[in-house]
Amino acid sequence: MTIIQPTKQNIQKVSRELLCGEVVSIPTETVYGLAADSTNADAIKKIYRIKNRPEINPLIAHFFSLEQIEQQVEINTTVEKLAAKFWPGPLTIVLKKKTNCQIDNLATAGLATVAVRIPVHPVTLKLLELVEIPLVAPSANPSGRLSCVTAEQVQKLLGNKINWVLDGGQCQIGLESTVIDLSEGQPSLLRYGAISVYQLENICGKILLPEKNQSIKSPGMLLKHYAPKCPIRLSFDNPRVNEALIAFGCSIPDLPFARIVNLSEKGDLEEAASRLFSVLHDLEESGVDSIAVMPIPEEGIGKAINDRLSRAAANFLPDSL
Ligand code: TXA
Ligand code: MG
């Protein structure tokens, strides 16, 4: 696999690869994606195979503009307001397909809906403008593993499975987009992300939260996900042998951890979010036997950080829990 710089020629080259049915990793402001032509079933099949992702778990379609989105799905004034406020940016909206929707059924797992977003990363926006078709792109990682926020991390996890990663530098936000379902009556949140529930409710009114929504509508909301190779626990009492601590803020406990990595010494949640996956990638390579985590405030993007951490920790709980 080759990491390529986002020159004009390379972006053109990637657009040709995608239009020929190849799968290429692309940068976004949230995490790196594994992109393919959303209208090409063979290309989409490759994504599921490369990620070892169950075909019942649908993909997000990425667009260049709201006009392009309108050709595929039903939009309304709430969508227009959200679009005006948050697009391009880290928000994904699940909407009903139009009857002539060109997004392949395989990408949407046969559902009557599509998850759509306009990313803000300039390299990928340029690419979307060039290809002129929506690109499906799940996060560029094997199913269940850590998401990637650098081209090198994609190389580490998928290096033997794809030919190209378009290098867009370190992802600015560092956590996957907020996902909201507007395809039915009451808006419901499917995944926490950088755009907070408070920001969304200002526009859409009351939103049903995942904790309150018993039926899992989005397989990304499954309990076990985003996991490093070693066990992770959401407490930091009684350090274990060869355990690392993920710290937050300026008052760090004086305890004998093998390593301490601070997500943000100044207690800045945005900084912590942008560093989380890189810290987990580094720690899983560092030879520590387990990871302990200090509490992160449940405010704004802190909610999304805790969501990812609790799923990573759930990976090591027995299945019955
Ligand atoms: O930030 C992001 O959203 C990144 C970048 C690459 O854009 N993509 C990403 O994709 O995180 P993925 O596939 O890892 O997560 C997509 C989530 C999954 O939880 C999936 O189940 C849900 O969106 N999803 C996709 N289409 C859906 C649909 N029609 N209805 C409900 N959930 C859907
Ligand atoms: Mg993912």
mmCIF file of C-alpha atoms and ligand atoms in Angstrom:
data_model
loop_
_atom_site.group_PDB
_atom_site.id
_atom_site.type_symbol
_atom_site.label_atom_id
_atom_site.label_comp_id
_atom_site.label_asym_id
_atom_site.label_seq_id
_atom_site.Cartn_x
_atom_site.Cartn_y
_atom_site.Cartn_z
ATOM 1 C CA MET A 1 0.000 0.000 0.000
ATOM 2 C CA THR A 2 1.226 3.494 -0.824
ATOM 3 C CA ILE A 3 0.496 6.712 1.042
ATOM 4 C CA ILE A 4 0.088 9.461 -1.558
ATOM 5 C CA GLN A 5 0.190 13.212 -1.067
ATOM 6 C CA PRO A 6 -2.928 15.209 -2.029
ATOM 7 C CA THR A 7 -1.504 16.947 -5.087
ATOM 8 C CA LYS A 8 -3.866 17.904 -7.919
ATOM 9 C CA GLN A 9 -2.557 14.976 -10.008
ATOM 10 C CA ASN A 10 -2.963 12.489 -7.159
ATOM 11 C CA ILE A 11 -6.510 13.623 -6.383
ATOM 12 C CA GLN A 12 -7.304 13.159 -10.093
ATOM 13 C CA LYS A 13 -5.665 9.736 -10.037
ATOM 14 C CA VAL A 14 -7.757 8.703 -6.991
ATOM 15 C CA SER A 15 -10.934 9.933 -8.691
ATOM 16 C CA ARG A 16 -10.137 7.718 -11.710
ATOM 17 C CA GLU A 17 -9.445 4.718 -9.452
ATOM 18 C CA LEU A 18 -12.785 5.224 -7.680
ATOM 19 C CA LEU A 19 -14.688 5.578 -10.954
ATOM 20 C CA CYS A 20 -13.101 2.289 -12.101
ATOM 21 C CA GLY A 21 -14.512 0.496 -9.044
ATOM 22 C CA GLU A 22 -11.432 0.576 -6.805
ATOM 23 C CA VAL A 23 -11.451 1.208 -3.050
ATOM 24 C CA VAL A 24 -9.198 4.008 -1.742
ATOM 25 C CA SER A 25 -8.726 5.395 1.768
ATOM 26 C CA ILE A 26 -9.494 9.107 1.990
ATOM 27 C CA PRO A 27 -9.129 11.721 4.734
ATOM 28 C CA THR A 28 -12.071 13.451 6.389
ATOM 29 C CA GLU A 29 -12.206 15.884 9.299
ATOM 30 C CA THR A 30 -13.541 13.084 11.542
ATOM 31 C CA VAL A 31 -11.604 9.872 10.733
ATOM 32 C CA TYR A 32 -10.114 8.311 7.576
ATOM 33 C CA GLY A 33 -12.683 6.631 5.340
ATOM 34 C CA LEU A 34 -12.564 3.645 2.995
ATOM 35 C CA ALA A 35 -14.205 5.042 -0.118
ATOM 36 C CA ALA A 36 -15.934 3.521 -3.126
ATOM 37 C CA ASP A 37 -18.436 4.493 -5.843
ATOM 38 C CA SER A 38 -21.843 4.344 -4.088
ATOM 39 C CA THR A 39 -23.544 3.212 -7.309
ATOM 40 C CA ASN A 40 -21.219 0.254 -7.983
ATOM 41 C CA ALA A 41 -22.183 -2.960 -6.157
ATOM 42 C CA ASP A 42 -18.865 -4.700 -6.931
ATOM 43 C CA ALA A 43 -16.873 -1.818 -5.473
ATOM 44 C CA ILE A 44 -19.087 -1.751 -2.365
ATOM 45 C CA LYS A 45 -18.636 -5.514 -1.913
ATOM 46 C CA LYS A 46 -14.888 -4.904 -1.726
ATOM 47 C CA ILE A 47 -15.397 -2.507 1.204
ATOM 48 C CA TYR A 48 -17.351 -5.092 3.218
ATOM 49 C CA ARG A 49 -14.716 -7.731 2.434
ATOM 50 C CA ILE A 50 -11.732 -5.505 3.286
ATOM 51 C CA LYS A 51 -13.284 -4.448 6.601
ATOM 52 C CA ASN A 52 -14.738 -7.876 7.324
ATOM 53 C CA ARG A 53 -17.943 -5.953 7.979
ATOM 54 C CA PRO A 54 -21.304 -7.714 8.124
ATOM 55 C CA GLU A 55 -23.390 -6.709 5.094
ATOM 56 C CA ILE A 56 -26.287 -5.819 7.395
ATOM 57 C CA ASN A 57 -24.340 -2.749 8.588
ATOM 58 C CA PRO A 58 -25.022 0.083 6.090
ATOM 59 C CA LEU A 59 -22.473 2.662 4.907
ATOM 60 C CA ILE A 60 -22.509 6.473 4.946
ATOM 61 C CA ALA A 61 -22.742 8.211 1.554
ATOM 62 C CA HIS A 62 -20.584 11.345 1.181
ATOM 63 C CA PHE A 63 -21.696 14.206 -1.065
ATOM 64 C CA PHE A 64 -20.354 17.449 -2.436
ATOM 65 C CA SER A 65 -23.520 19.560 -2.032
ATOM 66 C CA LEU A 66 -27.074 19.619 -0.706
ATOM 67 C CA GLU A 67 -28.333 19.768 -4.321
ATOM 68 C CA GLN A 68 -26.578 16.460 -4.979
ATOM 69 C CA ILE A 69 -28.118 14.962 -1.805
ATOM 70 C CA GLU A 70 -31.623 16.090 -2.837
ATOM 71 C CA GLN A 71 -31.379 13.975 -5.982
ATOM 72 C CA GLN A 72 -31.145 10.795 -3.876
ATOM 73 C CA VAL A 73 -33.161 11.300 -0.659
ATOM 74 C CA GLU A 74 -36.250 13.110 0.660
ATOM 75 C CA ILE A 75 -35.305 16.319 2.439
ATOM 76 C CA ASN A 76 -37.441 18.780 4.402
ATOM 77 C CA THR A 77 -36.990 22.156 6.090
ATOM 78 C CA THR A 78 -35.350 20.620 9.193
ATOM 79 C CA VAL A 79 -32.726 19.022 6.957
ATOM 80 C CA GLU A 80 -32.224 22.342 5.173
ATOM 81 C CA LYS A 81 -31.695 24.113 8.516
ATOM 82 C CA LEU A 82 -29.257 21.466 9.747
ATOM 83 C CA ALA A 83 -27.428 21.615 6.432
ATOM 84 C CA ALA A 84 -27.131 25.393 6.583
ATOM 85 C CA LYS A 85 -25.692 25.200 10.100
ATOM 86 C CA PHE A 86 -23.509 22.074 10.056
ATOM 87 C CA TRP A 87 -22.602 21.140 6.458
ATOM 88 C CA PRO A 88 -19.973 20.728 5.308
ATOM 89 C CA GLY A 89 -19.036 19.142 8.623
ATOM 90 C CA PRO A 90 -19.184 16.168 11.017
ATOM 91 C CA LEU A 91 -22.940 15.484 10.890
ATOM 92 C CA THR A 92 -24.586 12.464 9.225
ATOM 93 C CA ILE A 93 -28.349 12.425 8.621
ATOM 94 C CA VAL A 94 -30.370 9.272 7.903
ATOM 95 C CA LEU A 95 -33.085 10.079 5.348
ATOM 96 C CA LYS A 96 -35.626 8.215 3.201
ATOM 97 C CA LYS A 97 -34.425 7.172 -0.252
ATOM 98 C CA LYS A 98 -36.183 8.644 -3.267
ATOM 99 C CA THR A 99 -37.670 6.038 -5.588
ATOM 100 C CA ASN A 100 -34.996 6.764 -8.191
ATOM 101 C CA CYS A 101 -32.150 6.710 -5.619
ATOM 102 C CA GLN A 102 -28.923 5.559 -7.298
ATOM 103 C CA ILE A 103 -27.099 4.516 -4.122
ATOM 104 C CA ASP A 104 -26.742 0.753 -4.394
ATOM 105 C CA ASN A 105 -28.861 -1.419 -2.084
ATOM 106 C CA LEU A 106 -25.764 -3.181 -0.815
ATOM 107 C CA ALA A 107 -24.458 0.102 0.604
ATOM 108 C CA THR A 108 -27.691 0.659 2.517
ATOM 109 C CA ALA A 109 -28.074 -2.975 3.594
ATOM 110 C CA GLY A 110 -31.406 -3.076 1.782
ATOM 111 C CA LEU A 111 -32.914 -0.361 4.017
ATOM 112 C CA ALA A 112 -35.317 2.279 2.715
ATOM 113 C CA THR A 113 -32.966 4.960 4.085
ATOM 114 C CA VAL A 114 -29.484 6.349 3.383
ATOM 115 C CA ALA A 115 -27.089 8.008 5.837
ATOM 116 C CA VAL A 116 -25.720 11.129 4.125
ATOM 117 C CA ARG A 117 -23.103 13.735 4.938
ATOM 118 C CA ILE A 118 -20.975 16.484 3.362
ATOM 119 C CA PRO A 119 -17.473 16.324 4.836
ATOM 120 C CA VAL A 120 -15.491 19.541 5.289
ATOM 121 C CA HIS A 121 -11.973 18.189 4.650
ATOM 122 C CA PRO A 122 -10.757 20.174 1.583
ATOM 123 C CA VAL A 123 -9.025 17.191 -0.074
ATOM 124 C CA THR A 124 -12.125 15.027 0.048
ATOM 125 C CA LEU A 125 -14.440 17.869 -0.955
ATOM 126 C CA LYS A 126 -12.228 18.379 -4.026
ATOM 127 C CA LEU A 127 -12.389 14.655 -4.762
ATOM 128 C CA LEU A 128 -16.202 14.609 -4.393
ATOM 129 C CA GLU A 129 -16.425 17.549 -6.773
ATOM 130 C CA LEU A 130 -14.280 15.705 -9.319
ATOM 131 C CA VAL A 131 -16.027 12.314 -9.216
ATOM 132 C CA GLU A 132 -19.505 13.901 -9.356
ATOM 133 C CA ILE A 133 -21.050 10.849 -7.700
ATOM 134 C CA PRO A 134 -21.621 10.170 -3.996
ATOM 135 C CA LEU A 135 -18.900 8.079 -2.377
ATOM 136 C CA VAL A 136 -19.700 5.571 0.344
ATOM 137 C CA ALA A 137 -17.052 5.507 3.038
ATOM 138 C CA PRO A 138 -17.119 3.688 6.346
ATOM 139 C CA SER A 139 -14.244 4.319 8.727
ATOM 140 C CA ALA A 140 -10.976 2.854 7.390
ATOM 141 C CA ASN A 141 -10.428 0.072 9.911
ATOM 142 C CA PRO A 142 -11.255 -3.620 10.232
ATOM 143 C CA SER A 143 -14.732 -3.957 11.750
ATOM 144 C CA GLY A 144 -14.674 -3.514 15.545
ATOM 145 C CA ARG A 145 -11.103 -2.154 15.693
ATOM 146 C CA LEU A 146 -9.855 1.394 16.347
ATOM 147 C CA SER A 147 -10.708 4.058 13.768
ATOM 148 C CA CYS A 148 -7.762 5.777 12.085
ATOM 149 C CA VAL A 149 -6.927 9.471 12.207
ATOM 150 C CA THR A 150 -3.659 9.369 10.218
ATOM 151 C CA ALA A 151 -2.651 7.775 6.914
ATOM 152 C CA GLU A 152 0.020 5.767 8.790
ATOM 153 C CA GLN A 153 -2.616 4.215 11.056
ATOM 154 C CA VAL A 154 -4.613 3.158 7.976
ATOM 155 C CA GLN A 155 -1.416 1.603 6.616
ATOM 156 C CA LYS A 156 -0.939 -0.273 9.899
ATOM 157 C CA LEU A 157 -4.474 -1.724 9.936
ATOM 158 C CA LEU A 158 -5.256 -2.184 6.218
ATOM 159 C CA GLY A 159 -1.854 -1.995 4.509
ATOM 160 C CA ASN A 160 -2.079 -5.421 2.901
ATOM 161 C CA LYS A 161 -5.676 -4.966 1.735
ATOM 162 C CA ILE A 162 -5.749 -1.690 -0.256
ATOM 163 C CA ASN A 163 -3.444 0.047 -2.742
ATOM 164 C CA TRP A 164 -3.763 3.737 -1.847
ATOM 165 C CA VAL A 165 -4.306 6.108 1.061
ATOM 166 C CA LEU A 166 -4.709 9.747 0.161
ATOM 167 C CA ASP A 167 -2.834 11.577 2.921
ATOM 168 C CA GLY A 168 -4.790 14.534 4.296
ATOM 169 C CA GLY A 169 -2.779 14.868 7.501
ATOM 170 C CA GLN A 170 -4.130 14.231 10.986
ATOM 171 C CA CYS A 171 -7.960 14.381 11.170
ATOM 172 C CA GLN A 172 -8.913 17.564 12.978
ATOM 173 C CA ILE A 173 -11.882 16.271 14.977
ATOM 174 C CA GLY A 174 -10.692 12.712 15.484
ATOM 175 C CA LEU A 175 -14.042 11.045 16.280
ATOM 176 C CA GLU A 176 -16.664 9.763 13.831
ATOM 177 C CA SER A 177 -19.545 12.059 12.837
ATOM 178 C CA THR A 178 -22.694 12.526 14.885
ATOM 179 C CA VAL A 179 -25.473 10.385 13.312
ATOM 180 C CA ILE A 180 -29.111 11.489 13.563
ATOM 181 C CA ASP A 181 -32.094 9.678 12.061
ATOM 182 C CA LEU A 182 -34.692 12.035 10.546
ATOM 183 C CA SER A 183 -36.389 9.407 8.414
ATOM 184 C CA GLU A 184 -39.292 8.916 10.827
ATOM 185 C CA GLY A 185 -41.480 11.147 13.003
ATOM 186 C CA GLN A 186 -39.282 11.924 16.002
ATOM 187 C CA PRO A 187 -35.599 12.631 15.335
ATOM 188 C CA SER A 188 -33.417 10.057 17.032
ATOM 189 C CA LEU A 189 -29.717 10.108 17.725
ATOM 190 C CA LEU A 190 -27.850 7.029 16.507
ATOM 191 C CA ARG A 191 -24.263 8.032 17.367
ATOM 192 C CA TYR A 192 -22.653 10.737 19.516
ATOM 193 C CA GLY A 193 -20.079 12.951 17.797
ATOM 194 C CA ALA A 194 -18.670 16.458 17.625
ATOM 195 C CA ILE A 195 -22.065 18.068 16.940
ATOM 196 C CA SER A 196 -23.799 17.833 20.319
ATOM 197 C CA VAL A 197 -27.397 16.926 21.153
ATOM 198 C CA TYR A 198 -27.830 20.480 22.497
ATOM 199 C CA GLN A 199 -26.769 21.983 19.140
ATOM 200 C CA LEU A 200 -29.104 19.630 17.247
ATOM 201 C CA GLU A 201 -32.094 20.151 19.560
ATOM 202 C CA ASN A 202 -31.825 23.903 18.973
ATOM 203 C CA ILE A 203 -32.857 23.154 15.398
ATOM 204 C CA CYS A 204 -34.861 19.891 15.481
ATOM 205 C CA GLY A 205 -36.560 20.021 18.888
ATOM 206 C CA LYS A 206 -36.514 17.019 21.226
ATOM 207 C CA ILE A 207 -34.331 14.134 20.070
ATOM 208 C CA LEU A 208 -34.718 10.533 21.201
ATOM 209 C CA LEU A 209 -31.372 9.468 22.683
ATOM 210 C CA PRO A 210 -29.759 6.053 22.096
ATOM 211 C CA GLU A 211 -29.967 5.182 25.817
ATOM 212 C CA LYS A 212 -33.760 5.535 25.599
ATOM 213 C CA ASN A 213 -34.116 3.774 22.290
ATOM 214 C CA GLN A 214 -34.310 0.062 22.962
ATOM 215 C CA SER A 215 -34.203 -1.182 19.373
ATOM 216 C CA ILE A 216 -30.714 -0.687 17.940
ATOM 217 C CA LYS A 217 -31.306 0.955 14.574
ATOM 218 C CA SER A 218 -27.680 1.566 13.781
ATOM 219 C CA PRO A 219 -25.260 -1.338 14.025
ATOM 220 C CA GLY A 220 -22.502 1.163 14.899
ATOM 221 C CA MET A 221 -24.321 1.554 18.183
ATOM 222 C CA LEU A 222 -23.559 -2.055 19.110
ATOM 223 C CA LEU A 223 -22.034 -2.248 22.549
ATOM 224 C CA LYS A 224 -18.654 -3.635 21.500
ATOM 225 C CA HIS A 225 -16.662 -1.484 19.105
ATOM 226 C CA TYR A 226 -13.653 0.805 18.595
ATOM 227 C CA ALA A 227 -11.372 -1.505 20.537
ATOM 228 C CA PRO A 228 -7.606 -1.588 20.977
ATOM 229 C CA LYS A 229 -5.891 -4.976 21.201
ATOM 230 C CA CYS A 230 -5.432 -4.866 24.985
ATOM 231 C CA PRO A 231 -8.119 -4.638 27.701
ATOM 232 C CA ILE A 232 -9.292 -1.179 28.693
ATOM 233 C CA ARG A 233 -11.148 -0.211 31.908
ATOM 234 C CA LEU A 234 -12.975 2.979 32.814
ATOM 235 C CA SER A 235 -11.441 3.340 36.280
ATOM 236 C CA PHE A 236 -7.935 3.916 37.571
ATOM 237 C CA ASP A 237 -7.799 2.592 41.118
ATOM 238 C CA ASN A 238 -5.225 -0.106 42.010
ATOM 239 C CA PRO A 239 -2.950 0.032 38.943
ATOM 240 C CA ARG A 240 -2.293 -3.401 37.467
ATOM 241 C CA VAL A 241 1.085 -4.753 36.436
ATOM 242 C CA ASN A 242 2.291 -3.068 33.225
ATOM 243 C CA GLU A 243 -0.830 -0.923 32.908
ATOM 244 C CA ALA A 244 -0.999 2.457 31.132
ATOM 245 C CA LEU A 245 -3.145 5.370 32.299
ATOM 246 C CA ILE A 246 -5.008 7.650 29.913
ATOM 247 C CA ALA A 247 -5.239 10.881 31.882
ATOM 248 C CA PHE A 248 -7.275 14.059 31.422
ATOM 249 C CA GLY A 249 -6.681 17.473 32.978
ATOM 250 C CA CYS A 250 -3.958 18.803 35.235
ATOM 251 C CA SER A 251 -4.406 16.800 38.435
ATOM 252 C CA ILE A 252 -2.970 13.364 37.759
ATOM 253 C CA PRO A 253 -3.054 10.744 40.521
ATOM 254 C CA ASP A 254 0.349 9.787 41.882
ATOM 255 C CA LEU A 255 0.000 6.058 41.180
ATOM 256 C CA PRO A 256 2.521 3.532 39.808
ATOM 257 C CA PHE A 257 1.292 3.166 36.207
ATOM 258 C CA ALA A 258 3.769 1.830 33.626
ATOM 259 C CA ARG A 259 2.956 4.842 31.416
ATOM 260 C CA ILE A 260 0.793 7.907 31.682
ATOM 261 C CA VAL A 261 -0.514 9.659 28.552
ATOM 262 C CA ASN A 262 -2.551 12.837 28.954
ATOM 263 C CA LEU A 263 -5.364 13.490 26.430
ATOM 264 C CA SER A 264 -5.362 17.170 27.365
ATOM 265 C CA GLU A 265 -3.399 18.715 30.220
ATOM 266 C CA LYS A 266 -5.459 21.878 29.991
ATOM 267 C CA GLY A 267 -8.683 19.860 30.211
ATOM 268 C CA ASP A 268 -9.814 20.787 26.687
ATOM 269 C CA LEU A 269 -12.368 18.237 25.428
ATOM 270 C CA GLU A 270 -11.839 19.052 21.721
ATOM 271 C CA GLU A 271 -8.108 18.446 22.103
ATOM 272 C CA ALA A 272 -8.827 15.203 23.985
ATOM 273 C CA ALA A 273 -11.168 13.994 21.208
ATOM 274 C CA SER A 274 -8.629 14.748 18.497
ATOM 275 C CA ARG A 275 -5.940 12.771 20.353
ATOM 276 C CA LEU A 276 -8.013 9.789 21.569
ATOM 277 C CA PHE A 277 -7.590 7.324 18.673
ATOM 278 C CA SER A 278 -3.893 8.175 18.198
ATOM 279 C CA VAL A 279 -3.236 7.580 21.897
ATOM 280 C CA LEU A 280 -5.054 4.223 21.721
ATOM 281 C CA HIS A 281 -3.125 3.234 18.553
ATOM 282 C CA ASP A 282 0.172 4.120 20.268
ATOM 283 C CA LEU A 283 -0.707 2.286 23.469
ATOM 284 C CA GLU A 284 -1.750 -0.904 21.682
ATOM 285 C CA GLU A 285 1.694 -0.923 20.025
ATOM 286 C CA SER A 286 3.593 0.006 23.193
ATOM 287 C CA GLY A 287 3.558 -3.398 24.882
ATOM 288 C CA VAL A 288 1.421 -2.435 27.894
ATOM 289 C CA ASP A 289 -0.888 -5.225 29.103
ATOM 290 C CA SER A 290 -3.923 -3.061 29.841
ATOM 291 C CA ILE A 291 -5.208 0.517 29.827
ATOM 292 C CA ALA A 292 -6.970 2.434 32.616
ATOM 293 C CA VAL A 293 -8.842 5.679 31.902
ATOM 294 C CA MET A 294 -9.536 8.700 34.120
ATOM 295 C CA PRO A 295 -13.074 10.125 33.993
ATOM 296 C CA ILE A 296 -13.841 12.498 31.118
ATOM 297 C CA PRO A 297 -16.576 15.146 31.667
ATOM 298 C CA GLU A 298 -19.891 14.259 29.973
ATOM 299 C CA GLU A 299 -20.174 17.653 28.270
ATOM 300 C CA GLY A 300 -20.231 18.464 24.542
ATOM 301 C CA ILE A 301 -17.845 16.178 22.690
ATOM 302 C CA GLY A 302 -16.956 14.553 26.051
ATOM 303 C CA LYS A 303 -20.154 12.523 25.601
ATOM 304 C CA ALA A 304 -18.771 11.127 22.314
ATOM 305 C CA ILE A 305 -15.365 10.398 23.889
ATOM 306 C CA ASN A 306 -17.044 8.451 26.713
ATOM 307 C CA ASP A 307 -19.264 6.643 24.219
ATOM 308 C CA ARG A 308 -16.202 5.357 22.293
ATOM 309 C CA LEU A 309 -14.300 4.505 25.475
ATOM 310 C CA SER A 310 -17.173 2.536 26.979
ATOM 311 C CA ARG A 311 -17.555 0.506 23.763
ATOM 312 C CA ALA A 312 -13.809 -0.156 23.715
ATOM 313 C CA ALA A 313 -14.061 -1.307 27.340
ATOM 314 C CA ALA A 314 -17.135 -3.436 26.581
ATOM 315 C CA ASN A 315 -15.007 -5.468 24.210
ATOM 316 C CA PHE A 316 -13.481 -7.164 27.190
ATOM 317 C CA LEU A 317 -16.656 -7.800 29.136
ATOM 318 C CA PRO A 318 -18.274 -11.231 28.914
ATOM 319 C CA ASP A 319 -20.957 -11.383 26.183
ATOM 320 C CA SER A 320 -23.736 -11.824 28.729
ATOM 321 C CA LEU A 321 -23.251 -8.270 30.032
HETATM 322 O O1 TXA B 1 -17.228 10.337 10.519
HETATM 323 C C1 TXA B 1 -17.755 9.413 9.899
HETATM 324 O O2 TXA B 1 -18.987 9.261 9.867
HETATM 325 C C2 TXA B 1 -16.834 8.449 9.140
HETATM 326 C C3 TXA B 1 -16.187 9.206 7.992
HETATM 327 C C4 TXA B 1 -15.327 8.335 7.124
HETATM 328 O O3 TXA B 1 -17.178 9.878 7.256
HETATM 329 N N1 TXA B 1 -17.547 7.294 8.692
HETATM 330 C C5 TXA B 1 -17.997 6.354 9.551
HETATM 331 O O4 TXA B 1 -18.632 5.287 8.934
HETATM 332 O O5 TXA B 1 -17.856 6.422 10.761
HETATM 333 P P1 TXA B 1 -18.987 3.911 9.680
HETATM 334 O O6 TXA B 1 -19.462 3.002 8.615
HETATM 335 O O7 TXA B 1 -17.820 3.477 10.468
HETATM 336 O O8 TXA B 1 -20.201 4.291 10.587
HETATM 337 C C6 TXA B 1 -21.451 4.560 9.996
HETATM 338 C C7 TXA B 1 -22.544 4.401 11.001
HETATM 339 C C8 TXA B 1 -22.731 2.958 11.373
HETATM 340 O O9 TXA B 1 -23.030 2.918 12.763
HETATM 341 C C9 TXA B 1 -23.931 2.530 10.552
HETATM 342 O O10 TXA B 1 -24.643 1.480 11.163
HETATM 343 C C10 TXA B 1 -24.738 3.818 10.538
HETATM 344 O O11 TXA B 1 -23.770 4.839 10.419
HETATM 345 N N2 TXA B 1 -25.629 3.878 9.362
HETATM 346 C C11 TXA B 1 -25.289 3.975 8.068
HETATM 347 N N3 TXA B 1 -26.379 3.994 7.272
HETATM 348 C C12 TXA B 1 -27.449 3.910 8.094
HETATM 349 C C13 TXA B 1 -28.859 3.875 7.886
HETATM 350 N N4 TXA B 1 -29.402 3.930 6.666
HETATM 351 N N5 TXA B 1 -29.658 3.777 8.985
HETATM 352 C C14 TXA B 1 -29.118 3.736 10.236
HETATM 353 N N6 TXA B 1 -27.791 3.765 10.493
HETATM 354 C C15 TXA B 1 -26.968 3.846 9.439
HETATM 355 MG MG MG B 2 -16.633 2.677 11.966
#
